[in-house]
Amino acid sequence: MRNGREVILLVEGNAEILRVETNILEEKHCEVIAMEDGKQALDYLKENPYDTDLVLAAIDAPVIDGKELLRLLKLSQRMKDIPVVIKLPVDREEDRTEVMNNGAEDILLTPYDERCMFRRISNIIMASRRPFCINIMEEAVVRELDRHIDELGMCKCRQCRKDVQTLALNRVKPKYISSERGRVLSGLDQLSSDYLPDILCALTESAEIVKKNPRHT
């Protein structure tokens, strides 16, 4: 974002379409970086990897097409987190799976409705700004409840489990880590033994409360 405006890198080989789409996005108060081919876009992003909010690229962009640009961006440590939307003709169904499997955040089928295009772009940009982290204590509480539920002597119904988890999480200090699946598992494995007594104590206290006041029917 620059000066309160989202920065969209637009990649389109058709000059008229490039002009029209630039106007559409600028009318929505976006800053548009217009590129006529994928190589220009890639060179620009290598120099400016952190101030581009989204790449909107035609699948048939010249020199480096949209699919290859997407692949190269997702392979780069500096550029892999830039959201990419690929414009794809509605009759190119065979390319949809490949594009999504290569890491595109979305596909925009052409021809498209202008309002729909901008709304989808805005939603992706908003989602990309959310923290990429979770409270690992949530995972730990669930895991330890599963391990010790028989010892706790509590009802195993869905409602009681949810109530115990909620009460326990309000009793332990949160611990945030990256939300990548591998790091979540690693974080669970590396939880210090200092945390486990607190979790078990919170689960025990919470289970007693729920046993005395069950909400299941």
Coordinates of C-alpha atoms in Angstrom, one line a residue:
M1 CA 0.0 0.0 0.0
R2 CA 1.2 3.5 -0.8
N3 CA -0.4 6.6 0.6
G4 CA -3.5 4.7 1.7
R5 CA -4.0 3.1 -1.7
E6 CA -3.7 -0.6 -2.7
V7 CA -1.0 -1.2 -5.2
I8 CA -2.1 -3.6 -8.0
L9 CA 0.5 -4.9 -10.5
L10 CA -1.6 -5.5 -13.7
V11 CA -0.1 -7.7 -16.4
E12 CA -1.9 -7.7 -19.8
G13 CA -0.6 -8.0 -23.3
N14 CA -3.6 -6.4 -25.0
A15 CA -3.1 -2.6 -24.8
E16 CA -6.8 -1.8 -24.9
I17 CA -7.7 -4.2 -22.1
L18 CA -4.7 -2.9 -20.1
R19 CA -6.0 0.6 -20.5
V20 CA -9.6 -0.3 -19.5
E21 CA -8.6 -2.4 -16.5
T22 CA -6.2 0.3 -15.3
N23 CA -9.1 2.8 -15.5
I24 CA -11.4 0.5 -13.6
L25 CA -8.9 0.0 -10.7
E26 CA -7.9 3.6 -10.6
E27 CA -11.6 4.6 -10.2
K28 CA -11.6 2.4 -7.2
H29 CA -8.7 4.4 -5.8
C30 CA -6.0 1.7 -6.4
E31 CA -2.5 2.6 -7.6
V32 CA -1.9 0.5 -10.8
I33 CA 1.4 -0.6 -12.1
A34 CA 0.6 -1.6 -15.7
M35 CA 2.9 -4.0 -17.4
E36 CA 2.6 -5.4 -21.0
D37 CA 4.4 -8.7 -20.4
G38 CA 5.3 -11.0 -17.6
K39 CA 9.1 -10.4 -17.8
Q40 CA 8.5 -6.7 -17.1
A41 CA 6.3 -7.6 -14.2
L42 CA 8.9 -10.0 -12.7
D43 CA 11.7 -7.5 -13.1
Y44 CA 9.6 -4.9 -11.3
L45 CA 8.7 -7.2 -8.5
K46 CA 12.3 -8.2 -7.9
E47 CA 13.1 -4.6 -7.2
N48 CA 9.8 -3.9 -5.4
P49 CA 8.8 -7.1 -3.6
Y50 CA 7.2 -5.5 -0.5
D51 CA 5.0 -2.7 -1.7
T52 CA 2.8 -4.6 -4.2
D53 CA -0.5 -5.7 -2.7
L54 CA -1.6 -8.0 -5.5
V55 CA -0.7 -9.2 -9.0
L56 CA -3.5 -9.5 -11.6
A57 CA -2.0 -11.3 -14.6
A58 CA -3.5 -12.6 -17.9
I59 CA -2.7 -16.2 -18.4
D60 CA -1.6 -15.4 -22.0
A61 CA 0.7 -12.5 -21.1
P62 CA 3.6 -12.2 -23.5
V63 CA 7.2 -13.3 -22.9
I64 CA 6.5 -14.8 -19.5
D65 CA 2.9 -15.9 -19.4
G66 CA 0.6 -15.8 -16.3
K67 CA 1.2 -19.4 -15.3
E68 CA 5.0 -19.1 -15.5
L69 CA 5.0 -15.8 -13.7
L70 CA 2.9 -17.4 -10.9
R71 CA 5.3 -20.3 -10.6
L72 CA 8.3 -18.1 -10.4
L73 CA 6.8 -15.8 -7.8
K74 CA 5.7 -18.7 -5.6
L75 CA 9.3 -20.2 -5.8
S76 CA 10.8 -16.9 -4.6
Q77 CA 11.3 -16.4 -0.8
R78 CA 11.0 -12.6 -1.3
M79 CA 7.9 -12.7 -3.5
K80 CA 6.0 -15.9 -2.6
D81 CA 3.6 -14.1 -0.3
I82 CA 2.4 -11.6 -2.9
P83 CA -1.2 -12.6 -3.8
V84 CA -1.7 -13.6 -7.4
V85 CA -4.9 -13.7 -9.4
I86 CA -4.8 -15.1 -12.9
K87 CA -7.3 -13.9 -15.6
L88 CA -8.5 -16.9 -17.5
P89 CA -10.9 -17.2 -20.4
V90 CA -14.1 -19.0 -19.4
D91 CA -13.4 -21.7 -22.1
R92 CA -10.0 -22.5 -20.7
E93 CA -11.2 -24.9 -18.1
E94 CA -8.2 -27.3 -18.5
D95 CA -6.0 -24.6 -17.0
R96 CA -7.9 -23.9 -13.8
T97 CA -6.6 -26.8 -11.8
E98 CA -3.0 -26.2 -12.8
V99 CA -3.2 -22.5 -11.9
M100 CA -4.7 -23.2 -8.5
N101 CA -2.3 -26.0 -7.8
N102 CA 0.6 -23.6 -8.5
G103 CA -0.5 -21.3 -5.7
A104 CA -2.8 -18.7 -7.2
E105 CA -5.1 -17.0 -4.7
D106 CA -7.9 -16.9 -7.2
I107 CA -8.9 -17.2 -10.8
L108 CA -10.8 -14.4 -12.6
L109 CA -12.8 -15.8 -15.5
T110 CA -13.1 -13.5 -18.5
P111 CA -15.4 -11.8 -19.5
Y112 CA -16.2 -10.6 -15.9
D113 CA -18.3 -8.2 -14.0
E114 CA -16.3 -5.1 -12.9
R115 CA -17.9 -5.0 -9.4
C116 CA -17.2 -8.7 -8.9
M117 CA -13.6 -8.3 -10.0
F118 CA -12.9 -5.5 -7.6
R119 CA -14.7 -7.2 -4.7
R120 CA -12.7 -10.4 -5.1
I121 CA -9.5 -8.5 -5.4
S122 CA -10.3 -6.5 -2.2
N123 CA -11.2 -9.7 -0.3
I124 CA -7.9 -11.3 -1.2
I125 CA -5.9 -8.2 -0.2
M126 CA -7.7 -8.0 3.1
A127 CA -7.1 -11.7 3.8
S128 CA -3.4 -11.4 3.0
R129 CA -3.0 -8.7 5.7
R130 CA -4.3 -10.9 8.5
P131 CA -1.6 -12.3 10.8
F132 CA -0.1 -15.5 9.7
C133 CA -0.1 -17.0 13.2
I134 CA -2.2 -19.0 15.6
N135 CA -2.3 -19.4 19.3
I136 CA -0.6 -22.8 19.7
M137 CA -2.1 -23.2 23.1
E138 CA -5.4 -24.0 21.4
E139 CA -3.8 -27.0 19.7
A140 CA -2.1 -28.0 22.9
V141 CA -5.3 -27.9 24.9
V142 CA -7.1 -30.0 22.4
R143 CA -4.3 -32.5 22.3
E144 CA -4.0 -32.8 26.1
L145 CA -7.8 -33.1 26.5
D146 CA -7.7 -36.0 24.1
R147 CA -4.9 -37.6 26.1
H148 CA -6.4 -37.2 29.5
I149 CA -10.2 -37.2 29.0
D150 CA -10.6 -40.6 30.7
E151 CA -8.7 -39.4 33.8
L152 CA -10.8 -36.2 33.9
G153 CA -13.9 -38.4 34.3
M154 CA -16.0 -35.9 32.2
C155 CA -18.7 -36.4 29.6
K156 CA -17.2 -36.9 26.1
C157 CA -20.0 -35.3 24.1
R158 CA -19.2 -32.5 21.7
Q159 CA -20.8 -29.8 23.8
C160 CA -18.9 -30.7 27.0
R161 CA -15.6 -31.0 25.1
K162 CA -16.1 -27.6 23.6
D163 CA -17.0 -26.1 27.0
V164 CA -13.9 -27.6 28.7
Q165 CA -11.7 -26.4 25.9
T166 CA -13.1 -22.8 26.1
L167 CA -12.8 -22.6 29.9
A168 CA -9.3 -24.0 29.8
L169 CA -8.1 -21.6 27.2
N170 CA -9.3 -18.7 29.3
R171 CA -7.0 -20.0 32.1
V172 CA -3.7 -20.3 30.1
K173 CA -1.5 -17.7 28.6
P174 CA -1.6 -17.6 24.8
K175 CA 1.5 -18.5 22.8
Y176 CA 1.6 -17.4 19.1
I177 CA 3.6 -19.1 16.3
S178 CA 3.6 -19.2 12.5
S179 CA 0.4 -20.9 11.1
E180 CA 2.3 -23.1 8.6
R181 CA 1.3 -26.6 9.3
G182 CA 4.8 -27.9 9.8
R183 CA 5.6 -25.2 12.3
V184 CA 2.4 -25.8 14.2
L185 CA 3.4 -29.5 14.7
S186 CA 7.0 -28.5 15.5
G187 CA 5.7 -25.9 18.0
L188 CA 3.6 -28.5 19.7
D189 CA 6.5 -30.9 20.0
Q190 CA 8.7 -28.2 21.5
L191 CA 6.2 -27.0 24.1
S192 CA 8.2 -26.6 27.2
S193 CA 7.3 -28.9 30.1
D194 CA 6.6 -25.6 32.0
Y195 CA 3.5 -25.2 30.0
L196 CA 2.0 -28.7 30.4
P197 CA 1.3 -28.4 34.1
D198 CA -0.6 -25.2 33.5
I199 CA -2.6 -26.8 30.7
L200 CA -3.4 -29.9 32.8
C201 CA -4.4 -27.7 35.7
A202 CA -6.7 -25.6 33.5
L203 CA -8.3 -28.7 32.0
T204 CA -8.9 -30.3 35.4
E205 CA -10.5 -27.1 36.8
S206 CA -12.6 -26.7 33.7
A207 CA -13.7 -30.3 33.6
E208 CA -15.0 -30.0 37.2
I209 CA -17.0 -26.9 36.4
V210 CA -18.5 -28.5 33.3
K211 CA -19.3 -31.7 35.2
K212 CA -21.3 -29.7 37.7
N213 CA -23.0 -27.6 35.1
P214 CA -23.3 -29.6 31.9
R215 CA -25.0 -27.9 29.0
H216 CA -25.7 -31.0 26.9
T217 CA -29.3 -32.3 26.5

